[in-house]
Structure formats: C-alpha cells, structure tokens
XYZ file of C-alpha atoms in Angstrom:
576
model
C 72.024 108.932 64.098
C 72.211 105.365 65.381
C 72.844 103.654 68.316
C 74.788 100.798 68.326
C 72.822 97.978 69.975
C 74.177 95.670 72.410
C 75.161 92.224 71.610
C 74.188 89.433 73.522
C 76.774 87.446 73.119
C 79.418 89.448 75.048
C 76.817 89.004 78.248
C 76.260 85.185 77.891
C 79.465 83.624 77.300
C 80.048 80.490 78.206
C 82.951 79.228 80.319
C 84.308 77.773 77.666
C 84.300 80.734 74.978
C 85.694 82.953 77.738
C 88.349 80.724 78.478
C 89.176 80.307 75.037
C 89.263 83.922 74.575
C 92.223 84.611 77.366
C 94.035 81.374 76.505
C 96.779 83.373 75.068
C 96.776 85.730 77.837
C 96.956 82.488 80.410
C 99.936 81.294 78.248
C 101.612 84.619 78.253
C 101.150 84.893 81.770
C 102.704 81.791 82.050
C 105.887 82.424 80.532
C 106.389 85.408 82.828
C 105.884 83.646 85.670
C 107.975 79.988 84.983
C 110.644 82.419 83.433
C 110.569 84.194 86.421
C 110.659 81.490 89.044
C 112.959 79.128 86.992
C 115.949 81.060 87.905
C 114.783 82.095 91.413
C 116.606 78.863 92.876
C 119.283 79.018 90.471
C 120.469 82.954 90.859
C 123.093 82.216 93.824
C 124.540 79.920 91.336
C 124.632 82.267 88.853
C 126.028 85.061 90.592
C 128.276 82.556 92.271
C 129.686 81.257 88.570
C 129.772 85.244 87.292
C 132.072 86.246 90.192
C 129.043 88.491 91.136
C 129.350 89.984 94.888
C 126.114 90.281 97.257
C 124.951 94.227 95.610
C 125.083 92.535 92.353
C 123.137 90.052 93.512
C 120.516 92.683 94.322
C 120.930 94.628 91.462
C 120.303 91.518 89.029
C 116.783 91.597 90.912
C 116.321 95.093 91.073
C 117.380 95.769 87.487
C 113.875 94.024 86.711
C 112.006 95.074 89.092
C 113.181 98.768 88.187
C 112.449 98.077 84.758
C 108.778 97.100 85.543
C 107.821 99.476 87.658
C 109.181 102.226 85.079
C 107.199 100.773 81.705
C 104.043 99.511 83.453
C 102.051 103.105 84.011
C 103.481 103.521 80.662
C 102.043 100.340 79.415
C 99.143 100.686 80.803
C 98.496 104.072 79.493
C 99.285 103.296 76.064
C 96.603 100.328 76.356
C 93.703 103.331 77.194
C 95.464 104.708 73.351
C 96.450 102.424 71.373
C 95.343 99.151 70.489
C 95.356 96.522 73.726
C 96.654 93.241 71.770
C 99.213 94.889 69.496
C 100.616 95.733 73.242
C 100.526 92.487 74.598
C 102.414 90.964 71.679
C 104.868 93.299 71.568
C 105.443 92.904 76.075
C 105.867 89.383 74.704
C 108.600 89.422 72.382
C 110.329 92.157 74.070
C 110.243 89.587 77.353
C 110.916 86.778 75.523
C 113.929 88.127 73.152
C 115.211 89.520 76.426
C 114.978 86.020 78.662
C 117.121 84.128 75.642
C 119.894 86.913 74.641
C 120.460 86.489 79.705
C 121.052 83.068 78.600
C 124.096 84.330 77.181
C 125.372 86.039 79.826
C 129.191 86.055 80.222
C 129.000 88.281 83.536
C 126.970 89.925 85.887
C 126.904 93.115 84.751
C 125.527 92.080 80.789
C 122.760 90.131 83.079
C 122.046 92.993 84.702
C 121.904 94.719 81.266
C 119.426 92.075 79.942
C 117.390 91.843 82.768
C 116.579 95.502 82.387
C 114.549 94.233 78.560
C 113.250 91.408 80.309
C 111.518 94.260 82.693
C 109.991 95.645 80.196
C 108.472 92.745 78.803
C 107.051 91.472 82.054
C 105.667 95.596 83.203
C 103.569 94.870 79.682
C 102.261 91.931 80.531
C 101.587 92.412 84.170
C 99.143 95.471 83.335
C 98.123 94.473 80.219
C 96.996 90.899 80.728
C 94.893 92.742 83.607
C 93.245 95.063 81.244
C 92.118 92.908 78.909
C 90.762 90.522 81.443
C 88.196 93.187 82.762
C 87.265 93.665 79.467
C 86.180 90.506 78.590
C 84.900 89.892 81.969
C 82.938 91.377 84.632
C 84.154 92.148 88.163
C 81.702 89.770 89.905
C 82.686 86.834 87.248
C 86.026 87.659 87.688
C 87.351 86.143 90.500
C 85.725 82.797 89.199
C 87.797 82.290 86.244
C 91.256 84.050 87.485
C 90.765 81.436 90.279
C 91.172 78.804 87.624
C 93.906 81.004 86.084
C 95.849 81.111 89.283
C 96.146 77.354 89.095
C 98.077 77.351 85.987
C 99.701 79.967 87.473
C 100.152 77.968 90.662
C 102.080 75.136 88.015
C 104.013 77.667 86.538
C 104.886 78.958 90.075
C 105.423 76.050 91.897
C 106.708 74.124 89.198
C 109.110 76.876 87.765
C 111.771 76.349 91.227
C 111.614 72.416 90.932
C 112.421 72.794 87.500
C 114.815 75.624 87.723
C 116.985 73.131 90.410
C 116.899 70.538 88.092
C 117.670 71.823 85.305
C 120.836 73.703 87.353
C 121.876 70.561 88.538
C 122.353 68.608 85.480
C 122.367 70.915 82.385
C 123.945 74.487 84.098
C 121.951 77.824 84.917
C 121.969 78.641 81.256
C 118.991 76.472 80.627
C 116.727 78.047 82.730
C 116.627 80.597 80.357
C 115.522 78.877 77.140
C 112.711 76.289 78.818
C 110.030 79.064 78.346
C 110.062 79.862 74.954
C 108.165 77.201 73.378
C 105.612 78.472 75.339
C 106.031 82.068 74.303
C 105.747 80.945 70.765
C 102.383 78.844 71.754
C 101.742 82.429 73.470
C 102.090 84.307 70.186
C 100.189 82.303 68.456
C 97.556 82.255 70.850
C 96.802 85.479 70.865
C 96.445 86.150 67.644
C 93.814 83.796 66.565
C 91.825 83.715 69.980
C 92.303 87.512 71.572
C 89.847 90.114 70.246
C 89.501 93.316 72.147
C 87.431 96.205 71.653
C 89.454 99.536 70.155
C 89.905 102.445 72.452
C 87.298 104.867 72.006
C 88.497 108.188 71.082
C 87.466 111.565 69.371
C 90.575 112.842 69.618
C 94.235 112.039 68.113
C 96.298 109.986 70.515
C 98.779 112.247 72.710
C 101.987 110.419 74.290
C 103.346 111.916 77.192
C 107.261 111.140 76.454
C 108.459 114.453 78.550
C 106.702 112.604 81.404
C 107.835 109.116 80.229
C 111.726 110.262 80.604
C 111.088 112.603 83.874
C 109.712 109.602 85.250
C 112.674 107.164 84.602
C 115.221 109.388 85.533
C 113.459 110.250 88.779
C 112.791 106.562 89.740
C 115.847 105.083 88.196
C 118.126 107.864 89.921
C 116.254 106.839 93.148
C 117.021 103.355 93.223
C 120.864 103.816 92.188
C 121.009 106.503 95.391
C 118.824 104.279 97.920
C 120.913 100.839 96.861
C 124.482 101.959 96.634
C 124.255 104.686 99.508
C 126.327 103.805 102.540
C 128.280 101.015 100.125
C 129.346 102.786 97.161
C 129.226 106.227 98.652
C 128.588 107.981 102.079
C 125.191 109.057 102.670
C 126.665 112.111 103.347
C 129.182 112.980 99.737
C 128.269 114.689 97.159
C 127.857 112.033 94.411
C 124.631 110.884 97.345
C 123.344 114.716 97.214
C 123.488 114.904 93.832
C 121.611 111.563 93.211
C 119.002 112.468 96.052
C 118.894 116.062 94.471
C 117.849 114.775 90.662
C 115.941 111.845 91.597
C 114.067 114.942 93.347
C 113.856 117.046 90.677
C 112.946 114.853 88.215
C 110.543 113.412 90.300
C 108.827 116.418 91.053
C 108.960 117.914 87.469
C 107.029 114.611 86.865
C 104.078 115.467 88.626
C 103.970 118.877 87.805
C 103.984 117.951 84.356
C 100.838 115.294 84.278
C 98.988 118.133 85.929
C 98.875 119.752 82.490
C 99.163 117.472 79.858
C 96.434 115.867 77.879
C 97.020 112.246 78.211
C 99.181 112.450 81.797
C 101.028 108.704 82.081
C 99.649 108.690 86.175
C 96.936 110.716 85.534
C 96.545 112.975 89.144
C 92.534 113.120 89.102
C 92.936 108.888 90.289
C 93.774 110.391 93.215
C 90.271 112.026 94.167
C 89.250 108.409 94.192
C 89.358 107.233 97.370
C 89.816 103.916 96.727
C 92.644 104.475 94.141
C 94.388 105.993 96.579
C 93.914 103.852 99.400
C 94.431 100.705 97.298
C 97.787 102.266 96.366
C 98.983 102.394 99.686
C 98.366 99.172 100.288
C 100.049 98.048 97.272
C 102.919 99.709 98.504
C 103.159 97.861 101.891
C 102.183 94.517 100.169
C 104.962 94.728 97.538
C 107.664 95.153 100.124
C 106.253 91.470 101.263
C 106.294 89.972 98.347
C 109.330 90.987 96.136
C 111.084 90.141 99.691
C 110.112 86.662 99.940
C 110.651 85.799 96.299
C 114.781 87.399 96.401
C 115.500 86.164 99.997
C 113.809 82.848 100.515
C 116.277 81.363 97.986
C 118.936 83.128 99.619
C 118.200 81.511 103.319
C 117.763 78.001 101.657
C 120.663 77.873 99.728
C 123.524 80.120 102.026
C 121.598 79.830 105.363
C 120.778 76.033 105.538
C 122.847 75.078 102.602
C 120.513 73.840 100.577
C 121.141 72.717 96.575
C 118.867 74.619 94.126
C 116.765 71.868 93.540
C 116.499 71.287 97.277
C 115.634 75.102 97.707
C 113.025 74.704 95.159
C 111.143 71.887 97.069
C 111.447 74.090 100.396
C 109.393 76.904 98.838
C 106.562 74.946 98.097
C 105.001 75.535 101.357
C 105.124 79.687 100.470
C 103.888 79.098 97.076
C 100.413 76.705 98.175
C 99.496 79.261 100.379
C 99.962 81.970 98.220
C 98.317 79.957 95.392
C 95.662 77.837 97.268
C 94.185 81.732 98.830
C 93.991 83.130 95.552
C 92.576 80.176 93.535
C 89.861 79.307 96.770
C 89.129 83.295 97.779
C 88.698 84.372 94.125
C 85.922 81.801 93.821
C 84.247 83.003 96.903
C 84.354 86.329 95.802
C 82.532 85.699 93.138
C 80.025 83.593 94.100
C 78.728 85.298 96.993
C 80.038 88.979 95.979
C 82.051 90.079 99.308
C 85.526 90.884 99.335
C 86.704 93.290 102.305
C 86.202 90.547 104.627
C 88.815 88.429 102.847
C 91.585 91.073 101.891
C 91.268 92.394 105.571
C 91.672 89.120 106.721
C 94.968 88.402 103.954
C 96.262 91.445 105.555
C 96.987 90.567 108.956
C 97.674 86.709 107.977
C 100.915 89.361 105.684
C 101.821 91.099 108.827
C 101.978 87.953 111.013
C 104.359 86.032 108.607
C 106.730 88.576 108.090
C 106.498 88.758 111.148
C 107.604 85.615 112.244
C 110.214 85.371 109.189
C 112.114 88.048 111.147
C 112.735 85.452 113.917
C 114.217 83.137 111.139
C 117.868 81.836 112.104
C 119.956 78.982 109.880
C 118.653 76.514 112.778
C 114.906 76.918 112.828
C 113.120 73.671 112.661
C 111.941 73.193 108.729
C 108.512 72.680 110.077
C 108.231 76.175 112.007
C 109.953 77.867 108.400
C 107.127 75.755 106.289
C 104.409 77.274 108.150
C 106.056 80.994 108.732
C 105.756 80.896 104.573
C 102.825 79.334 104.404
C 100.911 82.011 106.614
C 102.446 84.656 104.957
C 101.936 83.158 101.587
C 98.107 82.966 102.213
C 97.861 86.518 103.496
C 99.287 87.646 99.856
C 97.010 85.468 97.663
C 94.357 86.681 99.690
C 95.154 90.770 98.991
C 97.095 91.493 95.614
C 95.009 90.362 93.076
C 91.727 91.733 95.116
C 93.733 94.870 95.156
C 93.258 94.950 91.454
C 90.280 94.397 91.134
C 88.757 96.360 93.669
C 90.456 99.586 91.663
C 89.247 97.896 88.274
C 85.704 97.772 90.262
C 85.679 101.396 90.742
C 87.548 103.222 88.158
C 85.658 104.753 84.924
C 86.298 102.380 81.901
C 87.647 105.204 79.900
C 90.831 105.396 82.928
C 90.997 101.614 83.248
C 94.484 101.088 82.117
C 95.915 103.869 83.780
C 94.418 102.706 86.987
C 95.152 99.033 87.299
C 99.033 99.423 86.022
C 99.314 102.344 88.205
C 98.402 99.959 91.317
C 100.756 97.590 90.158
C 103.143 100.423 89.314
C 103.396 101.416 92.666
C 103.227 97.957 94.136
C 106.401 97.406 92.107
C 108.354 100.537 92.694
C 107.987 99.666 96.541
C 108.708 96.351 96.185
C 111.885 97.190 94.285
C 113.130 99.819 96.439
C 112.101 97.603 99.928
C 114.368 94.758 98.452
C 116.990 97.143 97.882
C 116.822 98.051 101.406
C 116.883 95.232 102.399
C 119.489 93.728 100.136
C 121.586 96.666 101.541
C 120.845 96.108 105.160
C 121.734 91.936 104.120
C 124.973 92.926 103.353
C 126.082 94.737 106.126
C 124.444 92.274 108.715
C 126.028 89.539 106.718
C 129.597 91.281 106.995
C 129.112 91.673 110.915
C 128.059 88.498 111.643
C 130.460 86.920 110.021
C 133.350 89.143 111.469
C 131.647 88.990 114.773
C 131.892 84.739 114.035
C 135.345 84.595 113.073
C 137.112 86.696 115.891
C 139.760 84.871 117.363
C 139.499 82.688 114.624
C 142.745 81.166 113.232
C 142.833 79.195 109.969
C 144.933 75.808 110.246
C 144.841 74.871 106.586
C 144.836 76.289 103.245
C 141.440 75.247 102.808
C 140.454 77.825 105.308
C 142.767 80.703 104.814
C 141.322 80.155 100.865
C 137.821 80.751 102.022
C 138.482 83.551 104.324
C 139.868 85.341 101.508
C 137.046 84.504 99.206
C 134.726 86.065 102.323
C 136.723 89.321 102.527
C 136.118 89.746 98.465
C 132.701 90.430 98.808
C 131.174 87.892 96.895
C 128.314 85.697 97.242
C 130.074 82.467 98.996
C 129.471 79.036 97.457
C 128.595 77.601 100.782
C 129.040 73.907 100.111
C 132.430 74.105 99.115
C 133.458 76.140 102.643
C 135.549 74.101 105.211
C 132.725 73.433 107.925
C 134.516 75.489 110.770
C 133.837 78.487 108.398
C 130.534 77.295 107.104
C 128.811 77.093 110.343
C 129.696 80.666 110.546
C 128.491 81.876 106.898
C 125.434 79.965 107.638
C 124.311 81.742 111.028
C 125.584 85.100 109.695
C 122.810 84.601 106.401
C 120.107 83.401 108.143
C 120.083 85.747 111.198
C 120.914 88.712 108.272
C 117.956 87.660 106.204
C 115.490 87.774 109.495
C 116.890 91.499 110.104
C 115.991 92.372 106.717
C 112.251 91.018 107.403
C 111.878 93.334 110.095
C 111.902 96.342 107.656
C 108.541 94.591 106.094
C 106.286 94.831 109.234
C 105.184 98.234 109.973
C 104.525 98.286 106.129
C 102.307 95.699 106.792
C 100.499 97.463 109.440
C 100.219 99.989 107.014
C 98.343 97.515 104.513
C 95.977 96.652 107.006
C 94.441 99.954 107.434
C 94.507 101.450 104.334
C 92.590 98.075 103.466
C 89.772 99.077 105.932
C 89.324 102.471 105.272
C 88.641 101.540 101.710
C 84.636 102.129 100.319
C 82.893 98.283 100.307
C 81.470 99.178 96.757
C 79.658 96.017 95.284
C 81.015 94.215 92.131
C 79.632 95.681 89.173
C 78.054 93.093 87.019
C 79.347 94.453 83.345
C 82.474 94.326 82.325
C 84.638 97.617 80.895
C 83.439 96.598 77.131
C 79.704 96.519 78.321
C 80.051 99.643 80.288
C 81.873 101.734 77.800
C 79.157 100.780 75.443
C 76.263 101.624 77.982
C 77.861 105.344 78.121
C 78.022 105.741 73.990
C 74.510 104.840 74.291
C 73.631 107.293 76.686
C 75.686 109.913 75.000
C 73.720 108.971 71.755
C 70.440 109.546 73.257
C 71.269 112.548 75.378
C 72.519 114.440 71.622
C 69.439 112.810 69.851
C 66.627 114.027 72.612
C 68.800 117.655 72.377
C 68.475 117.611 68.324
C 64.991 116.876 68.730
C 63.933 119.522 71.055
C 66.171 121.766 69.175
C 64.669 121.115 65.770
C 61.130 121.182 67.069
C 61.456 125.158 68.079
C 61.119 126.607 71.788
C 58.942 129.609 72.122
C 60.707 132.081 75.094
C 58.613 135.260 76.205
C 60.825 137.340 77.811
C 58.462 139.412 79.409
C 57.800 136.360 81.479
C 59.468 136.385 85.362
C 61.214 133.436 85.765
C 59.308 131.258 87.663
C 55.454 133.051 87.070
C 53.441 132.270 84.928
C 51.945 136.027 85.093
C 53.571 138.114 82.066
C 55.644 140.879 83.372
C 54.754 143.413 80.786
C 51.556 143.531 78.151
C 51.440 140.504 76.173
C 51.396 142.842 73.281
C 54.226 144.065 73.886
C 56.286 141.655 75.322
C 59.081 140.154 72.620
C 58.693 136.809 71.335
C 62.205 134.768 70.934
C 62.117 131.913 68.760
C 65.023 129.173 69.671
C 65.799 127.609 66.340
C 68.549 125.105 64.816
C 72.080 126.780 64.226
C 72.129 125.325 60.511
C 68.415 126.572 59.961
C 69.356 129.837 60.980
C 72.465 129.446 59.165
C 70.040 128.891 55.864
C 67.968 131.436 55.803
C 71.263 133.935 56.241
C-alpha cells in the first residue's frame, strides 16, 4: 500500500498562482454582487413602474433572500458530494439565466417569480465560492488575500448603486439587469481553465437527502409566507394563519427529525456539539437581521424619505458601503498577519449594535452628515464580523464537514435576515399607513393634483414621491423616514445578541493548512495506522492465556497453559 506524498507546491504558492487560481471565483463573486446592488437603487422604480404596492416590494426582496437561504445548506452539502466546480458553474448559469429572463419582467409578480432562480444561483455561489477558497488556502493566509478580494468586491459594491442610478436614469430599470453578464461569461470561462479543486473523498456512494431537501422548503418557505402576510393578508388569529404556522411547524420539525437518521443529513445535527458552530450561528442570525435591513431600506429612506433620484441614492450609500468595505479589506489583513481575530469581531459587534442603533433615530430631516456617519459605523461593525464569522467555523470544523458548515452559517445568516426584513417590511407598512393618516387629518385637497395623489396613497402602492404635490409630499416623506427608523429598532436587541454569542466563542488559533492539506494529512495517517496494523498482524502475536492480565507470573503450569497464536484472516483462511 502507498501513501500518497505531499506536494509542495500546494504549500508554497505564490500570490500570484493563488490569485490566479480563484480569479474565476473573484469574477463570479462579482457578478452576484454588481447584479445585486445594480438594482438596489433602482427597485422603487421598478415597483413604482409595475404598479407593485409596499408587500410586493418586500416580497421582490424576500423572494431571493428565501430562495438563498433554502438552496445554500443544500449547496453546500452537495459540494462535501459531488464535485465543487461542476457546482459553481452550474450556481452561475442558474444566477445568470435568472438575472436576464427579470429583465423581462412585465409585472411584479413574474419578478418575484424570477427572483426566486436568481436565489438559487446566488445560495450556490455564496457557499460555494467559500468552500473552495479554504481549500486552496489556509485560514491564517486567508484573510490576506480575501482582503484584496473584498476590494473588487468593494467596486462591484460601491460601484453597482452609481451604476444602477445611471443606468435608471437614462436607459430604464431594464438595463440593470443585462450589465453583468459579460462578466458572467468572463466568469465561466474563468473557471474552467484556472479552478482546479480536489474531488471529495469518499468510500461510499453519494446519498442525497431530497426528503429533507423538500421538508426543509416547505417548512421555511411556509414560514416566511405566514410571518410576511400575517396581520395584512390575514388575521393573526384565522385559520388560513394557523394552518400556515401549523405546517411551517410540522415540516419544520419533521426536518430535523429526519437528518437525525439519514446518512448524508443536509444540516447535519452533530455541528451542533461544536461549540463554536453553534455560537457562530447565533451570531449570524443577529448579524443578518443588520445587514439584509440596511441593503432593502437604505434605498427606501433615500429615495421616499428625502426624495432622492436613484442615482442620487446611489451616491448617499457610499458612506455604508466604505465602512463596510474598508473593515473587511483592512481587518482581514490584520488577521492574518498577526493571527488574532476575537478582538476585532468583538469589537465589529458593538460598532453593529451602535449603528442600528442610531438608524432607529433616523427621520426624513436628519442632517446628511449625522445619516453618513450612522451608516458608516454600522457599516464597519459588519465588515468587521461576517466574513470572520466564516472563517472562524471554517477554522474549526473537520475538512470532511466543511461545506456543510460554512453554508449552514450563511444559511442561517440568510434565513434571519430574510425573515427580519420581512418584519420589518411588515411593521414599514403599517407605520407608513399611520403616519401618513395621522399627517393628513384635517387635510383637504384644493386641486386635482392632490385629490389624484391621495387616491394613489389609499391604493397601497409604493408612491412616486417626486411627482406628489408638495403639501402631500412633506407628509409621505416624514411618514417613510420616521417608519423606516421604527423598523431599525427591531435590529438592536439582535445585536446585543451578536455580541455575546461572539465572546463566548473558543479563541482557537488559525490553523496553518488549508482543507486540501488537512484532508490529505488524515489519508496519510489512516494509511499508516492500517499499514503498522497489517504489519503486526502478519508478523504473529503469541497470547498465553494462562497469563493474569497485568503479571508477568503464569497463572497455571507453563506446561499446561494454552498457547494462542494471532494470525492473518487470509492465512488462516489458506490453510482451511
């Protein structure tokens, strides 16, 4: 038997070969995010031209966000089965057929639809892009060259509103949609000449869990639909709300009870013993809440609080996004240079809870100055924690369990994220309805213009606030930004939350080996452990019974005593 000897090029990479190795990743990546944050100035447009109403407005986010959280344990599963860049290519096209065919959109509901592929596409490559980065590189190293990843992440980010409002402005919404895919192409093509992962290692066929793959939609996808149209829709009281609360139940529960016995469990339960899986999850929770909340509302406040033009909305952001950016990019490099990394996430903890904090105090009036540095506190605190989050889990999580792991941290970051903005989004609405009727009592419209607009208010839909006669507009405009700071509020215990699960969790050192190095080490322990055992086996082991165990005095004559021979099962199986 041989043991497959180690290769020194995986442990001395340059810079250069490992950056040539995740270009397509970085491209990939890229896409996801500029597709993401083109539209993000754009969408009250959008809804605005579809005839969409404020819950459709939510849903168009959430339909995403629902469709992420769903497929990434699944994706991330599937990448500890099956092989890793196959899966990435595939989150690709799925993302990028999906981000053309919303381009297309003729109302809010076929978005919606679309959105829901998109999703899928983007849960891939969340998790996936992940994996294969702790492959190739080890934990220490790692925050080195995903700090030079978050910059082109940064121009994708920061760039992605500016050119979003632009391209809103003077070519329609329906652009946004088709800027990114050159680059998914470029993406494509990327990774298949310059990605090469290492094949799961397994002894045994692959087993898919689809009985937990559908329990698990149902009982998250039933959950959002109850949690976002309760109180709106329905009472929280009818039966259509009992029924939804009683599946989403159900299903949920059958879900765990089923990975419990299953051979390849989607959210494998044995994570949990690990205290810093668990912890880390937690914190993910309270962290996603923060930032899906800031990336649906801050558009919102711009545009129908402060009446803003997308393009002008865009610009405004940039404060949120250079914190957020600037702490990942500077904090990754000094994790990996000098190794420590509770300091930092504890630290871009309470920097989350104090700006959400002080975005709850938002109103359409607050000086542009005070609103730049609210985001740009709270943007620091998250650059500072999610990634880390990662790869703290990454840092502590056998290689074998690696994809389940890190998408199940982003799973659950995700699934709170989606159901906090749908909270939120829900708790928008009705602040926005009673402000605004709270505004306009004793109101009486004197021209058309204004009975027009009131009508337009009492529909439901998202107002375009520009075109509103400015006796109304002052109204609309205090009734969005005082609802958005209400809906901020729901963010800060969560928060709190973050902050001590974050310092209850084990300061284990970065490991110095990445996955592919330390799945190797173990087949060449296994190796020698079975070759030392066929050794001694072959070799013969003399056994007197009449021996105590223990003495070295026999416990009966040595004449007497029975001799036992140990030999090897196929020798024995010879001489029969």
């Amino acid at each position: 038997m041989t043991i497959p000897s180690s290769t020194s090029t995986e442990t001395t990479r340059s810079a250069r070969e490992v950056f040539t190795a995740i270009s397509g990743l970085v491209v990939g990546m890229f896409v996801a995010v500029l597709s993401g944050t083109v539209v993000s100035t754009s969408m009250p447009v959008i809804i605005a031209d579809l005839g969409g109403t404020q819950s459709q407005y939510t849903w168009v986010i959430t339909a995403s966000l629902l469709a992420t959280a769903v497929s990434t344990p699944i994706w991330g599963k599937l990448a500890d089965l099956v092989d890793r860049k196959i899966l990435v290519q595939i989150s690709l096209i799925l993302f990028t057929v999906g981000t053309v065919i919303a381009g297309f959109s003729t109302d809010t509901n076929m978005l919606i639809a679309v959105r829901v592929i998109q999703g899928i596409g983007v849960g891939g490559l969340m998790s996936l892009v992940m994996i294969a980065v702790a492959l190739i590189i080890s934990p220490r190293e790692r925050g080195k060259y995903m700090g030079v990843v978050g910059g082109i992440m940064a121009l994708g980010t920061i760039g992605g509103p500016l050119l979003g409002g632009l391209l809103t402005d003077v070519w329609g919404w329906r652009s946004n949609f088709f800027v990114g895919v050159p680059f998914a192409i470029l993406a494509l093509v990327l990774l298949q000449f310059t990605l090469h992962l290492p094949k799961p290692q397994r002894d045994t066929k692959v087993s898919i869990d689809y009985f937990g793959i559908v329990l698990l939609a149902v009982g998250v996808s039933t959950l959002l639909i109850w949690v976002s149209m309760g109180g709106s829709q329905f009472d929280w009281d009818s039966s259509t709300s009992i029924m939804l609360a009683v599946i989403a139940g159900v299903a949920l529960a059958a879900f765990i009870t089923v990975e419990f016995f299953v051979t390849e469990p989607i959210v494998p339960m044995s994570l949990f013993r690990n205290r810093t899986f668990t912890l880390s999850v937690i914190a993910s929770i309270a962290i996603g809440v923060s930032m899906f909340a800031t990336s649906v509302f801050l558009a919102q406040y711009f545009q129908l609080a402060r009446g803003a033009t997308p393009t002008e909305s865009g610009l405004m952001t940039i404060p949120m996004i250079v914190g957020q950016m600037g702490a990942s990019i500077i904090i990754g490099q000094l994790v990996s240079r000098f190794g420590k990394w509770k300091g930092w996430m504890l630290t871009g903890a309470v920097l989350t809870t104090v700006g959400v904090s002080l975005m709850a105090t938002l109103r359409y009036d607050t000086p542009f100055g005070l609103v730049a540095t609210y985001m740009f506190v709270l943007g620091a605190g998250l650059g500072m924690v999610m990634q880390n989050l990662t790869l703290i889990v990454q840092n502590d999580t056998a290689p074998q369990q690696l994809g389940a792991a890190s998408s199940n941290v982003n799973f659950f970051r995700t699934i709170a994220g989606t159901i906090g903005v749908t909270i939120m989004g829900s708790l928008l609405s009705s602040s926005v309805a009673t402000y605004v009727k709270d505004g306009l009592e004793g109101f009486a419209p004197t021209t058309q213009d204004e009975i027009d607009a009131l009508q337009h208010l009492g529909s439901g839909d998202v107002p375009k606030v520009g075109q509103l006669p400015d006796s109304i507009r002052a109204i609309v405009e205090g009734a969005y930004g005082h609802g958005i700071a209400d809906a901020f509020i729901i963010a800060i215990p969560l928060a709190v939350i973050a902050v001590i699960a974050i310092a209850f969790i084990r300061n284990k050192p970065l490991s110095t080996k990445n996955a592919a190095e330390q799945m190797r080490d173990q087949v060449e322990e296994s190796v020698i452990e079975v070759s030392e055992a066929e050794v001694g086996a072959s070799t013969g082991v003399i056994r007197i019974s009449g021996l105590a165990e223990g003495s070295a005095t026999p416990t009966t004559s040595p004449t007497t005593a029975p001799v036992t021979v140990l030999e090897r099962e196929d020798d024995r199986e010879s001489k029969g």
